[in-house]
Amino acid sequence: MKAIRVHEFGGPEVLRLEEVLDPHPAAGQVLVRTRAAGVNPVDTYIRAGAHAVKPKLPFTPGLDAAGVVEAVGEGVTRVRVGDRVYTGGSLSGAYAELALCGEAQAHSLPERVSFAQGAGVFTPYATAYRALFLRARGVPGETVLVHGASGGVGTAAVQIARAAGFRVIGTGGSEEGRKLVAEQGAHQVLDHHAPGYLEQLTKLTGGRGPDVILEMLANVNLNKDLGVVAKGGRVVVIGSRGAIEINPRLAMTRDATVLGMSLFNASPQELASIHAGLIAGLEAGTLRPVVGRELPLAEAARAHEEVLKPGAHGKIVLIP
Ligand code: NAP
C-alpha cells in the first residue's frame, strides 16, 4: 500500500509518500481501507518531535481516518467486513491506504456522514465533547464561550453544545470564519481580534460571563478568560502554543477553575462513552463535520503547512 512515512522528526518535508507492506489484522484487530484521513494540528507537533507522544521511527502519522472495513482478525464482533467506519486512533497510522486498528478504535459511521466528514470526527469532536462534559462538567442551560470556534475543535464544540441545550457564544478571527460559526449554531458570534470584544461578551451575558470557556489559544487568552468567566466558572485549556502570565486573583475572586485537557488522557471507558455520544449526534444530524479542503495523500506536507495557518475554515482531509 501507499503510506506517508516519517523517518526523522522535522518540518513538513519529512512526510514522504512510500510503498510499504500491507498490514494484516491479528486477533482483535480491524483493517480499514482508508477513504479519507483527517489532518489535525497535533499531527504536526508529533511529526516535529515536539509532542509528549513520540512514536518510534519510522512511522505513519494520523489519528483520524474513515473508510470501509477490509478484514477483521479473530474474535472481532463489533464491526464486519464492508462496514463504514471512522477510526479513533489506529495502530499503524491514518495517512495510508490501509489503517490497522484495535477493535475498540473502529466505530460505525452513519450513512448520512461522508468519508471526508468521518475523517473529521475523532480528534475534533472527542476533544470538544470531553472538554465540555467530562472536564468542565457543563450542563444544559449554561452559557459556553467557544474561544476559537471557527476551527476543527471549535465547530465541533459549537454543534455539540448547541444540540445539548447550552447557550453558545463562539469567536472567529475572519469574516468567513464567523459566518461558519454562526452556521454551526452559535447564538452569538464575536471577533477575537476586535478591540472590546470581551466587553461585548460580558454585555451579552448580562454582566455574568460564560459558565464554561473552551479555550483554543490559552497562551493568548487565559488571563482574559479569568477576567470574564462567571462566578464558579470553568476554563478548559484545549489549545496553547506558549507561556502566559496570569493574575491568580482573577480566579480567586470568581471561584473559577482552570482545567487542562488532553484527549490522549481519555480512559477506554471515557472513550467508549464519548463515541456513543458522538455517534448518536452523527446519526441524528446534529453533528455535521465541516470539510474545508480535500487534498491527495501525496500532499500531506502541504496539508501540514496549511493546518497551522490562521483563517481556519473546516477540516483539511487527505484522500488516498
Ligand atoms: P484549527 O482548526 O487550526 O483552529 C484553530 C482555532 O484557533 C481557529 O478557530 C482560530 O480562529 C482560533 N484562534 C486563532 N487566534 C485566536 C485567538 N487569538 N483567540 C481565540 N482563538 C483563536 O485547530 P483545531 O484542530 O481546532 O485545534 C485548536 C487547538 O486545540 C490547537 O492548538 C490544537 O493543537 C489543540 N487541540 C488540543 C487537543 C487536546 O487534546 N488538548 C485536541 C485537539 C486539538 P481564526 O483562524 O478564525 O482566527
XYZ file of C-alpha atoms and ligand atoms in Angstrom:
368
model
C 0.000 0.000 0.000
C 0.946 3.639 -0.247
C 1.539 5.420 3.049
C 3.077 8.622 4.304
C 6.194 7.761 6.298
C 8.281 9.816 8.711
C 11.904 8.607 9.098
C 13.124 11.566 11.172
C 11.358 14.250 13.186
C 11.363 17.613 11.427
C 9.460 20.012 9.169
C 6.651 19.112 6.752
C 9.263 17.912 4.223
C 9.915 14.763 6.303
C 6.459 13.478 5.234
C 7.193 11.116 2.325
C 4.843 9.001 0.253
C 6.208 5.457 0.116
C 5.223 1.937 -0.822
C 5.040 -0.298 2.280
C 3.769 -3.801 3.044
C 0.019 -4.157 3.630
C -0.791 -4.685 7.309
C -2.841 -7.752 8.294
C -5.197 -7.898 11.262
C -4.238 -10.187 14.143
C -6.797 -11.353 16.703
C -8.880 -8.444 17.983
C -7.763 -6.118 15.171
C -9.573 -4.442 12.293
C -8.125 -3.420 8.927
C -9.728 -0.336 7.369
C -9.419 0.712 3.720
C -8.956 4.448 4.222
C -11.132 6.718 2.100
C -10.087 9.899 3.914
C -7.658 10.857 6.684
C -8.116 13.911 8.900
C -5.275 16.387 9.429
C -5.007 17.890 12.914
C -2.552 20.393 14.412
C -1.370 17.642 16.792
C -0.140 15.617 13.790
C 2.303 18.445 13.051
C 3.615 18.583 16.639
C 4.143 14.785 16.610
C 5.858 14.969 13.195
C 8.176 17.676 14.534
C 9.030 15.598 17.610
C 7.628 18.400 19.774
C 4.778 16.449 21.421
C 4.656 14.313 24.566
C 3.651 11.436 22.266
C 6.815 10.425 20.356
C 6.280 7.424 18.085
C 9.142 5.068 17.286
C 10.685 5.964 13.897
C 9.799 5.353 11.123
C 6.041 5.812 11.491
C 2.900 6.742 9.568
C 1.164 9.807 11.055
C -2.517 10.447 11.630
C -5.125 9.556 14.237
C -8.339 10.087 12.293
C -9.466 8.091 9.264
C -12.726 6.978 7.723
C -13.287 4.115 5.329
C -14.560 0.590 4.921
C -13.616 -2.488 6.930
C -11.395 -4.607 4.670
C -10.682 -7.515 7.034
C -11.102 -8.437 10.693
C -8.983 -10.599 12.988
C -10.202 -13.465 15.090
C -12.718 -12.622 17.804
C -13.791 -9.248 16.400
C -17.536 -8.795 16.874
C -18.192 -5.024 16.872
C -17.666 -4.484 13.125
C -17.835 -6.649 9.992
C -16.129 -6.615 6.597
C -17.818 -3.972 4.425
C -18.939 -1.751 7.352
C -18.417 2.011 7.044
C -16.298 3.171 9.988
C -14.315 6.068 11.375
C -11.226 5.484 13.482
C -10.329 6.927 16.850
C -6.582 6.412 16.632
C -5.016 3.391 14.947
C -2.101 1.020 15.386
C -0.454 1.747 12.042
C -1.331 5.412 11.246
C -4.158 7.066 9.312
C -2.209 8.700 6.425
C -2.241 5.497 4.354
C -4.365 3.410 2.022
C -4.941 0.900 4.834
C -5.104 1.524 8.577
C -4.818 -1.215 11.184
C -6.893 -0.614 14.337
C -7.685 -2.260 17.617
C -11.348 -3.309 17.706
C -12.166 -0.503 20.156
C -10.727 2.095 17.717
C -13.173 1.368 14.846
C -16.594 2.995 15.101
C -19.688 2.817 12.971
C -20.012 5.748 10.547
C -23.679 6.575 9.878
C -24.741 6.598 6.205
C -25.527 10.318 6.224
C -21.900 11.173 7.082
C -19.430 11.140 4.155
C -15.987 9.559 4.447
C -14.368 13.004 4.272
C -16.581 14.120 7.164
C -15.868 10.869 9.010
C -12.161 11.693 8.889
C -13.014 14.863 10.802
C -14.810 13.167 13.675
C -12.434 11.730 16.243
C -9.867 14.307 17.313
C -12.044 17.449 16.998
C -15.326 16.028 18.302
C -13.959 13.795 21.044
C -11.841 16.724 22.260
C -14.779 19.126 22.346
C -17.038 16.523 23.984
C -14.530 15.536 26.670
C -13.735 19.183 27.427
C -17.365 20.257 27.748
C -18.912 17.297 29.534
C -16.147 15.318 31.250
C -13.736 18.100 32.263
C -15.916 21.229 32.647
C -18.944 19.162 33.719
C -21.086 21.514 31.654
C -24.840 21.154 31.981
C -27.572 22.281 29.550
C -28.770 25.791 30.298
C -25.261 27.058 30.982
C -23.522 29.546 28.713
C -20.376 28.362 26.958
C -17.815 30.544 25.202
C -16.012 28.641 22.453
C -12.890 30.805 22.270
C -11.686 29.908 18.766
C -14.872 28.441 17.273
C -14.020 28.516 13.564
C -11.533 25.616 13.550
C -11.906 21.852 13.787
C -12.437 21.600 17.556
C -14.373 24.883 17.681
C -17.018 23.974 15.100
C -17.414 20.587 16.798
C -17.832 22.286 20.182
C -20.452 24.696 18.849
C -22.515 21.883 17.320
C -22.236 19.653 20.413
C -23.096 22.435 22.864
C -25.970 23.795 20.770
C -27.539 20.354 20.339
C -27.254 19.694 24.080
C -29.063 22.876 25.143
C -26.276 25.282 26.071
C -26.284 28.941 25.172
C -23.369 29.157 22.781
C -21.129 32.137 22.060
C -18.332 31.492 19.574
C -15.418 33.554 18.276
C -13.746 33.673 14.872
C -10.871 35.750 13.503
C -12.167 36.326 9.980
C -15.471 37.282 8.395
C -15.669 33.873 6.734
C -14.829 32.076 9.973
C -17.500 33.969 11.915
C -20.102 33.136 9.279
C -19.139 29.468 9.666
C -19.500 29.681 13.465
C -22.998 31.163 13.131
C -23.960 28.429 10.649
C -22.897 25.760 13.175
C -25.470 27.073 15.631
C -23.766 29.674 17.821
C -26.332 32.052 19.313
C -23.831 34.896 19.136
C -20.521 35.319 17.347
C -17.655 37.636 18.258
C -14.357 38.595 16.616
C -11.406 37.540 18.816
C -9.206 40.166 17.143
C -11.605 43.105 17.676
C -10.823 45.547 20.475
C -13.593 45.444 23.076
C -14.969 42.003 22.173
C -14.733 40.845 25.775
C -16.817 43.805 26.968
C -19.343 42.755 24.354
C -19.242 39.220 25.758
C -19.904 40.485 29.269
C -22.852 42.517 27.974
C -24.275 39.542 26.079
C -24.300 37.520 29.294
C -25.994 40.277 31.320
C -22.753 41.045 33.181
C -22.382 37.480 34.451
C -19.909 35.986 31.985
C -19.876 32.489 30.485
C -20.063 29.491 32.830
C -17.672 27.485 30.676
C -14.882 28.669 28.366
C -13.400 26.184 25.885
C -10.035 27.786 25.131
C -8.174 27.080 21.867
C -5.271 29.516 22.379
C -4.607 29.758 26.112
C -1.189 31.405 25.752
C -3.001 34.434 24.329
C -6.307 34.293 26.203
C -6.064 32.620 29.611
C -5.721 35.806 31.648
C -8.539 37.444 29.668
C -10.708 34.367 30.248
C -10.197 34.626 34.015
C -11.331 38.228 33.822
C -14.667 37.418 32.170
C -15.676 33.902 33.291
C -18.762 33.641 35.541
C -18.559 33.055 39.280
C -17.909 29.320 39.723
C -16.944 29.173 36.044
C -14.570 26.703 34.405
C -11.950 27.409 31.756
C -10.752 24.347 29.837
C -7.338 24.672 28.202
C -7.651 22.747 24.932
C -5.001 24.536 22.882
C -1.925 26.518 23.924
C 1.167 27.384 21.918
C 3.360 29.024 24.530
C 3.536 30.557 28.008
C 1.433 33.326 29.555
C 1.413 35.355 32.760
C -1.902 35.264 34.625
C -3.271 37.128 37.614
C -4.441 34.432 40.064
C -6.632 36.966 41.909
C -8.996 36.907 38.932
C -9.606 33.203 39.530
C -9.786 33.689 43.300
C -12.479 36.341 43.261
C -14.659 34.249 40.949
C -14.112 30.783 42.477
C -13.016 29.946 38.943
C -11.299 26.740 37.887
C -8.726 26.244 35.140
C -8.769 22.700 33.780
C -6.241 21.084 31.479
C -7.485 18.659 28.856
C -5.585 16.257 26.641
C -7.520 13.726 24.593
C -4.560 11.362 24.983
C -5.521 11.059 28.678
C -9.039 9.753 27.958
C -9.555 6.318 29.520
C -11.037 3.429 27.493
C -14.284 3.843 29.475
C -14.408 7.573 28.697
C -13.704 6.936 25.023
C -16.490 4.356 24.797
C -18.912 6.864 26.305
C -17.658 9.736 24.116
C -18.046 7.687 20.908
C -21.572 6.648 21.917
C -22.476 10.320 22.347
C -20.841 11.324 19.070
C -22.417 8.546 17.012
C -25.866 9.485 18.359
C -25.271 13.069 17.191
C -23.941 11.964 13.790
C -26.987 9.727 13.303
C -29.384 12.481 14.305
C -27.637 15.041 12.099
C -26.907 17.443 14.959
C -23.178 16.760 14.433
C -22.040 17.554 10.892
C -18.242 17.713 10.453
C -17.257 20.607 8.194
C -14.732 19.721 5.488
C -12.830 22.740 4.251
C -10.419 21.128 1.810
C -9.626 17.717 0.347
C -6.017 17.108 -0.748
C -4.410 13.993 -2.254
C -2.482 11.834 0.246
C 0.750 12.742 -1.562
C 0.238 16.373 -0.464
C 0.476 15.638 3.265
C 3.350 18.115 3.621
C 1.231 20.921 2.174
C -1.647 19.927 4.456
C 0.697 20.256 7.472
C 1.633 23.779 6.398
C -1.983 24.778 5.792
C -3.372 23.383 9.056
C -1.261 25.788 11.127
C -2.232 28.925 9.181
C -4.806 31.361 10.580
C -8.223 31.674 8.961
C -9.345 28.111 9.741
C -12.411 27.104 7.797
C -13.326 23.452 8.306
C -11.139 20.374 8.294
C -8.360 19.518 5.870
C -8.583 15.864 4.817
C -6.205 13.694 2.783
C -7.620 11.372 0.142
C -5.552 8.252 -0.623
P -7.672 24.805 13.926
O -8.710 24.113 13.100
O -6.425 25.270 13.282
O -8.382 26.049 14.629
C -7.672 26.983 15.378
C -8.668 27.924 16.021
O -7.999 28.859 16.867
C -9.431 28.740 14.970
O -10.781 28.787 15.347
C -8.770 30.090 15.099
O -9.617 31.141 14.668
C -8.558 30.128 16.599
N -7.762 31.278 17.019
C -6.777 31.928 16.363
N -6.383 33.015 17.065
C -7.167 33.034 18.187
C -7.266 33.926 19.286
N -6.464 34.994 19.423
N -8.186 33.653 20.223
C -9.001 32.583 20.126
N -8.955 31.714 19.120
C -8.034 31.943 18.159
O -7.230 23.874 15.129
P -8.128 22.826 15.960
O -7.976 21.490 15.377
O -9.472 23.405 16.172
O -7.348 22.846 17.353
C -7.336 24.022 18.153
C -6.220 23.924 19.179
O -6.505 22.866 20.081
C -4.857 23.589 18.564
O -3.845 24.265 19.274
C -4.739 22.098 18.774
O -3.410 21.663 18.820
C -5.438 21.943 20.099
N -6.015 20.616 20.321
C -5.833 20.071 21.544
C -6.385 18.860 21.840
C -6.243 18.301 23.223
O -6.421 17.120 23.448
N -5.942 19.169 24.196
C -7.087 18.138 20.875
C -7.268 18.734 19.613
C -6.730 19.982 19.364
P -9.328 32.033 13.334
O -8.457 31.191 12.431
O -10.717 32.266 12.800
O -8.667 33.266 13.841
